[in-house]
Coordinates of C-alpha atoms and ligand atoms in Angstrom, one line a residue:
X1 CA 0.0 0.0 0.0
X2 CA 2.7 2.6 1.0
X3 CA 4.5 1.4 -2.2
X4 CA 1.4 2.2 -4.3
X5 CA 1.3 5.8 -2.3
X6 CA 5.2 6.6 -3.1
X7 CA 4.6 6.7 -6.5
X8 CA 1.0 8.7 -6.9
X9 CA 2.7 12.2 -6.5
X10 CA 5.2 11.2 -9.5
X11 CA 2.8 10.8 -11.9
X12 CA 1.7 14.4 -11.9
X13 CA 4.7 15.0 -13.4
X14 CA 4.3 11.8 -16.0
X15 CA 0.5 12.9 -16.7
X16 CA 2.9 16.0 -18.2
X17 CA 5.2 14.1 -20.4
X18 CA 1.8 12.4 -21.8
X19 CA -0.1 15.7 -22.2
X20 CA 3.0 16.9 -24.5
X21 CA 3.2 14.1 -26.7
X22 CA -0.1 13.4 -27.3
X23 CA -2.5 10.5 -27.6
X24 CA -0.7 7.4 -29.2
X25 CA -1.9 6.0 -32.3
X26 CA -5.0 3.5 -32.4
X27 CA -4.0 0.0 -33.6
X28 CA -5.6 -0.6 -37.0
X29 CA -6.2 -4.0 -36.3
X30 CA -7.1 -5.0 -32.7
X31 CA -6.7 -8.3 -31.9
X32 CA -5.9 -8.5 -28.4
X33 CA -6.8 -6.9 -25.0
X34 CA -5.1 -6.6 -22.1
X35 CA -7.1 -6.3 -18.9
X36 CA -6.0 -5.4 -15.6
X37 CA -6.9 -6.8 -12.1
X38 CA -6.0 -7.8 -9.0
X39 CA -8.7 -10.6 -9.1
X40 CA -7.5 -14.0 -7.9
X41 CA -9.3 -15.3 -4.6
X42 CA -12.0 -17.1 -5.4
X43 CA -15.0 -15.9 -6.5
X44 CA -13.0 -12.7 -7.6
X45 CA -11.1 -14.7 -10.3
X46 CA -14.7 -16.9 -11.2
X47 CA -17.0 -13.6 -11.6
X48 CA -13.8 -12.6 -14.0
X49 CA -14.0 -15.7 -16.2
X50 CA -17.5 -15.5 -16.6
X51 CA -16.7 -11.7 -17.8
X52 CA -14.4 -13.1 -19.9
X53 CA -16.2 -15.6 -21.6
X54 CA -19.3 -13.3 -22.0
X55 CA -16.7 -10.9 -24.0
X56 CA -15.5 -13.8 -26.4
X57 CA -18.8 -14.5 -27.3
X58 CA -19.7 -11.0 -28.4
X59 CA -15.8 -10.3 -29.6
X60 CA -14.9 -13.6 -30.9
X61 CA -11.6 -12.3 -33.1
X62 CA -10.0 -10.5 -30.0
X63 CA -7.8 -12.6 -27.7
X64 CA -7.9 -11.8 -23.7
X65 CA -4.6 -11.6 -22.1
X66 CA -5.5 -11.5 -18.3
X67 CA -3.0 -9.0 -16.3
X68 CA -3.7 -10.4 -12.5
X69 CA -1.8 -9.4 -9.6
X70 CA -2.7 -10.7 -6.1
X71 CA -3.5 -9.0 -3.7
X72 CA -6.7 -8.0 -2.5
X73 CA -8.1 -4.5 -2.9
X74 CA -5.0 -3.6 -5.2
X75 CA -2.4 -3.6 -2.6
X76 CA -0.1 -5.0 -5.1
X77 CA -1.9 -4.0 -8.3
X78 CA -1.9 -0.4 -7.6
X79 CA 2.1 0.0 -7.8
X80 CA 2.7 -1.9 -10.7
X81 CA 0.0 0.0 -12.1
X82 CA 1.2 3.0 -11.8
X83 CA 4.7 1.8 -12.6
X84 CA 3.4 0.6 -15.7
X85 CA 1.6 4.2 -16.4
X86 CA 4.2 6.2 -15.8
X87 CA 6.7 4.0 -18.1
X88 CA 4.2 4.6 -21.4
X89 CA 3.6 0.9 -21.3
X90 CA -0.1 0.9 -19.6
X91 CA -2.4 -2.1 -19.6
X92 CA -5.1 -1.6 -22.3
X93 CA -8.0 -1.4 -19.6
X94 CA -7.6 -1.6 -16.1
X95 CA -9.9 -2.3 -13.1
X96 CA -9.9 0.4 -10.8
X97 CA -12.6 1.9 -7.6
X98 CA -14.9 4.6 -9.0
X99 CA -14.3 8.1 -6.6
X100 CA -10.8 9.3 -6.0
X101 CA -8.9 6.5 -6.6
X102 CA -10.1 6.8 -10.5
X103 CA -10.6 10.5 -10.7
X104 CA -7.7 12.0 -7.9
X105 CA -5.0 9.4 -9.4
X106 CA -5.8 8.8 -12.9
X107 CA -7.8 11.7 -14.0
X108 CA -7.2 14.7 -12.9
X109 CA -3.1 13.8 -14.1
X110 CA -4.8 13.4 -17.9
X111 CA -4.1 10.0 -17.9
X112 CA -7.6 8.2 -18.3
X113 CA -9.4 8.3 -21.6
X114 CA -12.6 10.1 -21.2
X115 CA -15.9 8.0 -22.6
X116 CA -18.3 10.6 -23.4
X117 CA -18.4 9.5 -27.0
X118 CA -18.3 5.6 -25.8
X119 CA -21.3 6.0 -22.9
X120 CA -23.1 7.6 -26.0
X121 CA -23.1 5.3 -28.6
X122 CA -23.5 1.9 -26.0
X123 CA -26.4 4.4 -24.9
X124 CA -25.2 4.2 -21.4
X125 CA -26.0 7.7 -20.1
X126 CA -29.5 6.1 -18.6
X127 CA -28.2 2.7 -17.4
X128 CA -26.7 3.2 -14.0
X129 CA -28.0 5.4 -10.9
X130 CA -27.4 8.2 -10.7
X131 CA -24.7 8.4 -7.8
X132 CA -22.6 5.7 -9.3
X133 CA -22.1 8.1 -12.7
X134 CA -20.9 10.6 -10.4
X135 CA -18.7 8.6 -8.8
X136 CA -17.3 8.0 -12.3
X137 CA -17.6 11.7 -13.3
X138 CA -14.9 14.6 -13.6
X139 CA -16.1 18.0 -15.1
X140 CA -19.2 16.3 -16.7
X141 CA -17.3 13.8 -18.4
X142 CA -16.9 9.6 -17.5
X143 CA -13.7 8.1 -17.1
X144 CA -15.0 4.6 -16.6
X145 CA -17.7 1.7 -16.7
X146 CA -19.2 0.7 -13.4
X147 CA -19.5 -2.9 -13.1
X148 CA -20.8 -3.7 -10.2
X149 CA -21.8 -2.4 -6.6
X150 CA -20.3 -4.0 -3.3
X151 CA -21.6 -3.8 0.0
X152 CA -18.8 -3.4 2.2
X153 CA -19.2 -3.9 6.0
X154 CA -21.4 -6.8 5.9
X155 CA -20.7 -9.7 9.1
X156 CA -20.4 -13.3 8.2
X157 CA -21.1 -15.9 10.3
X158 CA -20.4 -19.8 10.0
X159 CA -24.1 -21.1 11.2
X160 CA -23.2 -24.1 12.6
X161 CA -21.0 -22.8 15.2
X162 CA -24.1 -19.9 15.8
X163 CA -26.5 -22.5 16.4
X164 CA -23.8 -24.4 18.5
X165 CA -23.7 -22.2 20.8
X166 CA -26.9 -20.4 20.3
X167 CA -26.7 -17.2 19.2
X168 CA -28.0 -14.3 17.0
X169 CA -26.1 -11.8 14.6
X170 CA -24.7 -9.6 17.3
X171 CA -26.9 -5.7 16.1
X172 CA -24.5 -3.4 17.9
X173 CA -20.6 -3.8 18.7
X174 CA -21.7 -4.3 22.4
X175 CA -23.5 -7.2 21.5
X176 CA -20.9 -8.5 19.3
X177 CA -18.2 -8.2 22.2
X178 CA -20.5 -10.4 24.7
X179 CA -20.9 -12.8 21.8
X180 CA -17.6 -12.8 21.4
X181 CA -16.6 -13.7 25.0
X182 CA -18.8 -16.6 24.9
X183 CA -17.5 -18.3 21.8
X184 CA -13.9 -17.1 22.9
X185 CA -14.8 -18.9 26.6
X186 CA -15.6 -22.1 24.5
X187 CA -12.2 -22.1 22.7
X188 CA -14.2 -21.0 19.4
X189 CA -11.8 -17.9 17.5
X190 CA -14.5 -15.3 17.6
X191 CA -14.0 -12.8 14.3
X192 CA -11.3 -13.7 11.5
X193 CA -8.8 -11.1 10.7
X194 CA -6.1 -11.4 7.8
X195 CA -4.4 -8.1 7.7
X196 CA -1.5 -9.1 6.0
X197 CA -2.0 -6.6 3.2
X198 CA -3.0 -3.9 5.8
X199 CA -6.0 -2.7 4.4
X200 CA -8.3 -5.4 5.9
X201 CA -7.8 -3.2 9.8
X202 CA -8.6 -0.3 7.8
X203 CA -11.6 -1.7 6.4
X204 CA -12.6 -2.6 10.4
X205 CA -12.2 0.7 12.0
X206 CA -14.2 2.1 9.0
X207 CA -17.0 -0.2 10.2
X208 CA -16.4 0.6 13.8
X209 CA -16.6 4.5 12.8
X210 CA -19.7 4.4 10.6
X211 CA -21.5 2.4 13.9
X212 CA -19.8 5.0 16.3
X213 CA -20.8 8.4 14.2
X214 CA -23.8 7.4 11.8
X215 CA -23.8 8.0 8.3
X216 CA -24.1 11.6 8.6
X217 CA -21.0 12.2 10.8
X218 CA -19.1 9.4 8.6
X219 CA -19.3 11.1 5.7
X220 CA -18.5 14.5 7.4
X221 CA -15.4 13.0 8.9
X222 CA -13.9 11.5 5.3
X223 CA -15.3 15.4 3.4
X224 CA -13.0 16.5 6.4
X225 CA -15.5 18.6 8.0
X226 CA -16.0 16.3 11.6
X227 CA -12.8 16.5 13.5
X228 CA -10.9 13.4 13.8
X229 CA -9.8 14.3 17.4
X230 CA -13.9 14.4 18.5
X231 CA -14.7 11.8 21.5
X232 CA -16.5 9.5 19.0
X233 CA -13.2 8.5 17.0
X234 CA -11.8 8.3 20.6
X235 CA -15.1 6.0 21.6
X236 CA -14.4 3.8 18.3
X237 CA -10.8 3.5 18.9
X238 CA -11.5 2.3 22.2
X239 CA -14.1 -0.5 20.6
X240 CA -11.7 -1.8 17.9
X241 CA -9.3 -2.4 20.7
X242 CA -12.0 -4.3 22.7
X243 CA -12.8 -5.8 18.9
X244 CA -8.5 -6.9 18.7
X245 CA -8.9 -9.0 21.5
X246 CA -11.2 -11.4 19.7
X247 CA -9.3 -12.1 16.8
X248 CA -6.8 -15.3 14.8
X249 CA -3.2 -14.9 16.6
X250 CA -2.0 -15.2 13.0
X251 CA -3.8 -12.5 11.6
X252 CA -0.9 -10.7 10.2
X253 CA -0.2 -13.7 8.1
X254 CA -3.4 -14.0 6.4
X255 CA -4.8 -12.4 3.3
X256 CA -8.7 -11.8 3.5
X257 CA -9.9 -14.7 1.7
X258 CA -7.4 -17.0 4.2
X259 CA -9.3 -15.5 7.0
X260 CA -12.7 -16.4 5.2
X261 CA -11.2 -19.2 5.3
X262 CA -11.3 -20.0 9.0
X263 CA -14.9 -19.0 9.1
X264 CA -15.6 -21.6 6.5
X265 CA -13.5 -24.2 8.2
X266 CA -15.6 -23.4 11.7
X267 CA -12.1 -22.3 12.9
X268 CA -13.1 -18.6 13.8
X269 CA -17.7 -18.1 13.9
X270 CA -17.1 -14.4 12.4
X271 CA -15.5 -12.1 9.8
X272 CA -16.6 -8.8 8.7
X273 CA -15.9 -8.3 5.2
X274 CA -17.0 -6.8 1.7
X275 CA -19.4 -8.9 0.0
X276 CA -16.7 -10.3 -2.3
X277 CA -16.1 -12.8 1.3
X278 CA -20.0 -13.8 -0.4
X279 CA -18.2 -14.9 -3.6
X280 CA -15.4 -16.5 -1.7
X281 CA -17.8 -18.8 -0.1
X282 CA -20.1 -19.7 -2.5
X283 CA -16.8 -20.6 -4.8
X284 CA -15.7 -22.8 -1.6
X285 CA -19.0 -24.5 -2.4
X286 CA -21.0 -22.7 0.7
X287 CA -24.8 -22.2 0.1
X288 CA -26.4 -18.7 0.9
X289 CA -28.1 -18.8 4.2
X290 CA -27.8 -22.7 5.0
X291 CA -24.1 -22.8 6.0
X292 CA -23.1 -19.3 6.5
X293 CA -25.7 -15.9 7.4
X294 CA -25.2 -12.3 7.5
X295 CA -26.2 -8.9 8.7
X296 CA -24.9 -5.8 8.2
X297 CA -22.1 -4.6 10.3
X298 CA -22.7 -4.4 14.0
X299 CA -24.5 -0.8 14.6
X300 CA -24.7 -0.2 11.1
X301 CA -28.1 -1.4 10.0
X302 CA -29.3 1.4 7.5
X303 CA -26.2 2.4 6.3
X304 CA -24.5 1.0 2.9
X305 CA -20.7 1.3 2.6
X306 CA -20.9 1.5 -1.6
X307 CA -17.7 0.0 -3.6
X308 CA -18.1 0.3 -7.3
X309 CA -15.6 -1.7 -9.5
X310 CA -15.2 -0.2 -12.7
X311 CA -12.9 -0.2 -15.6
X312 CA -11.4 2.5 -17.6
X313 CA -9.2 3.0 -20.6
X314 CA -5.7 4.7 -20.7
X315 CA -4.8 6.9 -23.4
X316 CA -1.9 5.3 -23.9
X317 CA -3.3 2.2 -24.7
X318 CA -2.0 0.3 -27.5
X319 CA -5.2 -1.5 -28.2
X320 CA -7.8 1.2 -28.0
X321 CA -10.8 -0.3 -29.8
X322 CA -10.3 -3.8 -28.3
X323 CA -10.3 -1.8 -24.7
X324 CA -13.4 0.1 -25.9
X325 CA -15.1 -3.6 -26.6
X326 CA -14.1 -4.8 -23.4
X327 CA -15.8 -1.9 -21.6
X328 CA -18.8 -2.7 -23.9
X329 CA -19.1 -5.9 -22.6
X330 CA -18.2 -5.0 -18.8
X331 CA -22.0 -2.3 -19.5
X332 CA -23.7 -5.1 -21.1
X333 CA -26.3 -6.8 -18.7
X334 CA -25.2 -10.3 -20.1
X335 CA -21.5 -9.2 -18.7
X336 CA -22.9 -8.3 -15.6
X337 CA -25.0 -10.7 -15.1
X338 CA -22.3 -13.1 -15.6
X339 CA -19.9 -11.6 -14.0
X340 CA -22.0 -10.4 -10.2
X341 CA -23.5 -13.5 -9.2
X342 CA -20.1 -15.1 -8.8
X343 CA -18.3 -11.8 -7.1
X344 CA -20.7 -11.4 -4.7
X345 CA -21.7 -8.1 -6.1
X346 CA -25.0 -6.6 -7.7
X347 CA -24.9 -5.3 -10.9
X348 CA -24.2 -1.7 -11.7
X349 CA -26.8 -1.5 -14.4
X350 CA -30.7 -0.6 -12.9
X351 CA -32.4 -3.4 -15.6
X352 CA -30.3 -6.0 -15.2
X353 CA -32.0 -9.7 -14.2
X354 CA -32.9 -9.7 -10.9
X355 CA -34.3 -12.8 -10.5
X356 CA -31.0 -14.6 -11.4
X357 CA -29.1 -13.3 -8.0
X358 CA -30.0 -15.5 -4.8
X359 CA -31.2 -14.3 -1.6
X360 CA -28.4 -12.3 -0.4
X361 CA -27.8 -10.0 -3.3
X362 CA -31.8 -9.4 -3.3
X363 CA -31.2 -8.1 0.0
X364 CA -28.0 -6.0 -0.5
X365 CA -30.1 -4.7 -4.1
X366 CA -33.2 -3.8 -2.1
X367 CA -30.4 -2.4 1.2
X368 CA -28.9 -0.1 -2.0
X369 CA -31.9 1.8 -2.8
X370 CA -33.1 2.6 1.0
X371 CA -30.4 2.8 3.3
X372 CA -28.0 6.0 3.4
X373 CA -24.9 5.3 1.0
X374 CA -21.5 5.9 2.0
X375 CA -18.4 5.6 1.2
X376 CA -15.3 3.3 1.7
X377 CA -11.6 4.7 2.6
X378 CA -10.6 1.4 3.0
X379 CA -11.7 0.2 -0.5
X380 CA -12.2 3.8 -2.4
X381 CA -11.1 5.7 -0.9
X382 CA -13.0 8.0 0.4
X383 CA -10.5 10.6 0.6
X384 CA -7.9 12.6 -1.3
X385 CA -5.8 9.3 -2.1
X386 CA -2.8 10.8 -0.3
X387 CA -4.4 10.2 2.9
X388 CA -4.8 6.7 2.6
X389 CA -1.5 6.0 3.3
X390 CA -0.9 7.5 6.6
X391 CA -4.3 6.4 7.6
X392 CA -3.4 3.0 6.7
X393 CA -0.1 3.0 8.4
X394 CA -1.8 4.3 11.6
X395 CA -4.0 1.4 12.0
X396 CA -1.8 -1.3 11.2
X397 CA 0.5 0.4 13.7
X398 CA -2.9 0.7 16.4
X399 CA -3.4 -3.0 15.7
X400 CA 0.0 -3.7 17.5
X401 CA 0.3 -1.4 20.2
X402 CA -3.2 -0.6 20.8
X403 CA -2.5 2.8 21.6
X404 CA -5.2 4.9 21.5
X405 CA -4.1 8.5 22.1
X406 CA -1.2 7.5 19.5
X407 CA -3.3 6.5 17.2
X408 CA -5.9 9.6 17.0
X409 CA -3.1 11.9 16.8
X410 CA -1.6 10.2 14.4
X411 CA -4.6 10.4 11.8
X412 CA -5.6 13.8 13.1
X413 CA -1.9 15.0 11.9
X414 CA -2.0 12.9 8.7
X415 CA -5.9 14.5 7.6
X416 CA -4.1 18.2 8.1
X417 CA -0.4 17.3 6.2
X418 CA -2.1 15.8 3.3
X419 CA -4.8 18.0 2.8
X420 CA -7.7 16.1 3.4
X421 CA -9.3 17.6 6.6
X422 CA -8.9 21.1 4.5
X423 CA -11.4 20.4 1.6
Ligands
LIG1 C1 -12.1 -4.6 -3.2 C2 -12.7 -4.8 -4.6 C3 -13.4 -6.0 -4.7 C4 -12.7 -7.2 -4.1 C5 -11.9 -6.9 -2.8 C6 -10.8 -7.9 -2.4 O1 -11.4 -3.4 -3.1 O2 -13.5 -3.7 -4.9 O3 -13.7 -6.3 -6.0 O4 -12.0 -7.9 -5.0 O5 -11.2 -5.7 -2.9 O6 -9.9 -8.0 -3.4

């Protein structure tokens, strides 16, 4: 993550060298596209196949070559990424979060290929709500296709080891930490944690904070307009490290899908996750609501942490049209039909099947067009991207020495130096 971070303020000065030479020259003759993820767990890498094959059907004469990097939420992806960007040899589409991490890194520095022309002729400009085209948006313009919508936040529990020790989806983090002492008690791992990559804590205290402030606050804290020294982030600090002392010894070995892992294994009864942990499961051969449940995050029932994959298109590309046909398939509802039930995601696109997504994703569909919608710094971010990685550091550093005070400070400083408490 911090190596991602290093290189972001470099490409300003890249997005310069691209702006004076121009747009490359299209490729007469596409024959091959190269699409970029960081897509490999499973579910992840299945919703990507079916994508895949969707797009050979429609695109028979152009030939996929599949860029994946491991790691989850582009820990790993992100660096080489922008390596690859700065060095004029880009992927021909990549996968990338819409909000800042699309328009603050890859916009604004000229280097994403704006799709007016393209939402136009797929007749797109109808297609997805309203809030997700924003996300998208810089200056009226989109930089990329949404392909699906995550719920992130969501807690997963193995059922057999709730009914085992008779108990309910814990509603509030109190509730959750009584749980937790009972299964703990028993010898049972309460909540799985892989925080190996380091976003995964991140993506914890972000669940914490939206259950500690409420969306309103939440989304005031990561505009930078709720102060990050108030008593609340001191009161959610205080909770994550009550939360800490319910968690896998090896956590900081584990990637998120290994720590899914223990819940599906009846090692640990608990993980809180994105819905993509859905798509792990149901890959691992778990069925929806007979071997594994879920609610939303303890104290955050009403709220909707939004994640929107998309893909966009560098200018650079040296296979522009067969780019431009991957995104066409990524907007069509066969692609994400294909593509969502597998990830663990809904589809971006407002008329695509319904009927074909299972019980949870009919939940999280009908969740998306009631509950308040927020955002993710975690998987987003939220934030001016420069503040991810302090923010980041911080908790991994929290996670070890539990320090409070430390941490607080620490972010309060980090929001100020990079800018994001001044918007
Ligand atoms: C998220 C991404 C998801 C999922 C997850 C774990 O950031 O939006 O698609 O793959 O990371 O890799």
């Amino acid at each position: 993550m911090t190596k991602q971070m290093d290189v972001v303020p470099r490409l300003v000065a890249a997005a310069v060298v691209v702006a004076a030479v121009g747009a490359p020259a299209r490729a007469a003759a596409p024959s091959t596209v190269e699409v970029f993820t960081y897509w490999t767990a499973g579910g992840e890498a299945d919703g990507l196949a079916a994508l895949e094959k969707v797009f050979q059907a429609q695109y028979p004469s152009t030939k996929v070559t599949n860029a994946v990097i491991a790691g989850g939420a582009g820990s790993n992806a992100n660096a080489v990424l922008a390596t690859r960007m700065q060095g004029g040899n880009p992927p021909d589409t990549f996968q990338i979060h819409g909000g800042a991490e699309l328009i603050d890194t890859w916009v604004k520095s000229g280097f994403a290929l704006p799709l007016t022309d393209f939402y136009r002729s797929q007749g797109l400009d109808q297609k997805f709500p309203k809030q997700l085209v924003e996300l998208v948006s810089y200056q009226g313009a989109p930089y990329s296709v949404p392909l699906n919508v995550h719920r992130n936040g969501v807690l997963w529990f193995n059922r057999k080891v709730f009914d085992a020790n008779g108990l309910q989806p814990p509603d509030s983090w109190a509730a959750f930490l009584a749980a937790a002492a009972k299964l703990k008690a028993k010898g049972v791992t309460p909540l799985a944690l892989g925080d190996k990559d380091k976003w995964e804590s991140l993506q914890l205290f972000e669940d914490i904070l939206l259950a500690t402030l409420g969306p309103e606050s939440y989304r005031a804290l990561w505009k930078g307009t709720f102060a990050w020294t108030d008593p609340k982030v001191t009161e959610a600090l205080r909770t994550m490290q009550q939360v800490l002392a319910y968690v896998n010894e090896d956590h900081a070995t584990l990637t998120w899908d290994q720590a899914s892992g223990l819940v599906l294994r009846g090692r640990a009864a608990m993980n809180v996750m994105g819905d993509w942990a859905k798509g792990y499961f149901t890959a691992n051969g778990w069925k929806v609501g007979v071997d594994f449940g879920w609610a939303p995050a303890p104290g955050t029932k009403g709220s909707f942490i939004v994640v929107t994959d998309t893909f966009a298109v560098p200018k650079a590309a040296k296979h522009r049209d067969a780019a431009l046909e991957w995104l066409a398939a990524v907007a069509s509802v066969p692609g994400q039909d294909a593509f969502n039930p597998k990830k663990g995601s809904i589809p971006a696109r407002t008329d695509a099947d319904r009927a074909i997504y299972d019980a949870y994703s009919q939940g999280a569909m009908a969740d998306f067009a009631r509950d308040a919608l927020v955002p993710s710094e975690a998987n987003g971010p939220a934030t001016a991207p420069a503040f991810l990685v302090p923010i980041t550091d911080a908790i991994a550093t929290f996670v070890v020495d539990k320090d409070v005070a430390r941490a607080q400070s620490a972010i309060a400083a980090a929001c100020r130096d990079t800018g994001a408490c001044a918007r």
